[in-house]
C-alpha cells in the first residue's frame, strides 16, 4: 500500500491538482489530518529497532499500515488507531485475518489507556504531537513511547540544543527522553517541509523522586520566570536556595532552560525533602 501510494497514487493526485488548478478533495483531507505517510523501508526498520516492540503496542495514525505490519512482524500485538475512515477501512480489510493486528477507526487521543503494560509507537501527525505526548505521559501503564516527530520538536524535548523544556523536566523523575535517528523528509509522501527524528520516551524502573506534587510545584515555579533566573523564581517561596543551587552545580544567574533535569532532582532533594 505504501509503495503504491508513493509510486502511483501520489503522482496521479498531484497531476489532478495541477490540471484542476487546485487541491483535490484527497489533498484537502490529507492536509486536515496532517498526513505524511512513511514509505522508506529503512526508516521503518529504524523506528522498529528503536522501539524494540513486544507485548501490546498502540499505534497512533496507522495510515497505510506500513509500520503496523512491521511492528507485528517484530512480535508485537498491535492496536492501530486511524482517524481517516478510508484508510482505516482498507487496513482493516487487509489485516482482517491477522490475529496480531486490530484496527480502530477513531482518534487515538480519545482512547482509554490499557490497564496492562503497553507501549506506543507511531509516525504521528505533526499537528497533534504535544497532545499525543501528553496522553502518553498520563497513561499509568505506559512503558515507552517511540514517536516519529518533527526533528526540531524531538531535539528540544531531548535537550539537544543545550536547553530543557518544562515538559521534559517535569516528567524527568518518571521518564527518560532520548533523541534517536534522523529520518529525512524524502522518506515521506507527501514530502513535508522539514526532517523528522525518532523520539524515545521510556518509563524508569523506579522514580527518581518520591514526592511528585512537591517536585512539580518546584519545577513550575522555576519555569514561571519570576525575576528572570531560577534563583529569583525559587527564592520567592523556598529557603536555602543559594545552598541548593551550589549543591546542584547551578550558577546563581542561570536561566531556567539551562538547568539540566538531573540538577532539578538535586534542587528538589535540598529544598523539598
Tab-separated table of C-alpha atoms in Angstrom, residues 150-165 168 179 182 194-195 197 257-260:
chain	number	residue	atom	x	y	z
A	150	UNK	CA	9.419	16.833	13.665
A	151	UNK	CA	13.178	16.807	14.238
A	152	UNK	CA	13.116	20.208	15.919
A	153	UNK	CA	10.491	19.024	18.402
A	154	UNK	CA	12.482	15.879	19.214
A	155	UNK	CA	15.694	17.871	19.688
A	156	UNK	CA	14.011	20.345	22.030
A	157	UNK	CA	12.441	17.663	24.183
A	158	UNK	CA	15.674	15.652	24.395
A	159	UNK	CA	17.779	18.696	25.326
A	160	UNK	CA	19.809	18.537	22.122
A	161	UNK	CA	20.046	22.344	21.936
A	162	UNK	CA	21.540	22.516	25.426
A	163	UNK	CA	18.228	23.790	26.748
A	164	UNK	CA	15.459	21.901	28.509
A	165	UNK	CA	11.699	22.303	28.225
A	168	UNK	CA	10.841	17.182	29.868
A	179	UNK	CA	16.872	11.606	20.618
A	182	UNK	CA	17.022	11.481	11.923
A	194	UNK	CA	11.094	19.515	7.458
A	195	UNK	CA	13.000	16.424	8.540
A	197	UNK	CA	13.532	12.263	14.100
A	257	UNK	CA	16.197	26.401	30.287
A	258	UNK	CA	19.881	25.810	31.023
A	259	UNK	CA	19.272	23.784	34.192
A	260	UNK	CA	19.666	20.060	33.475
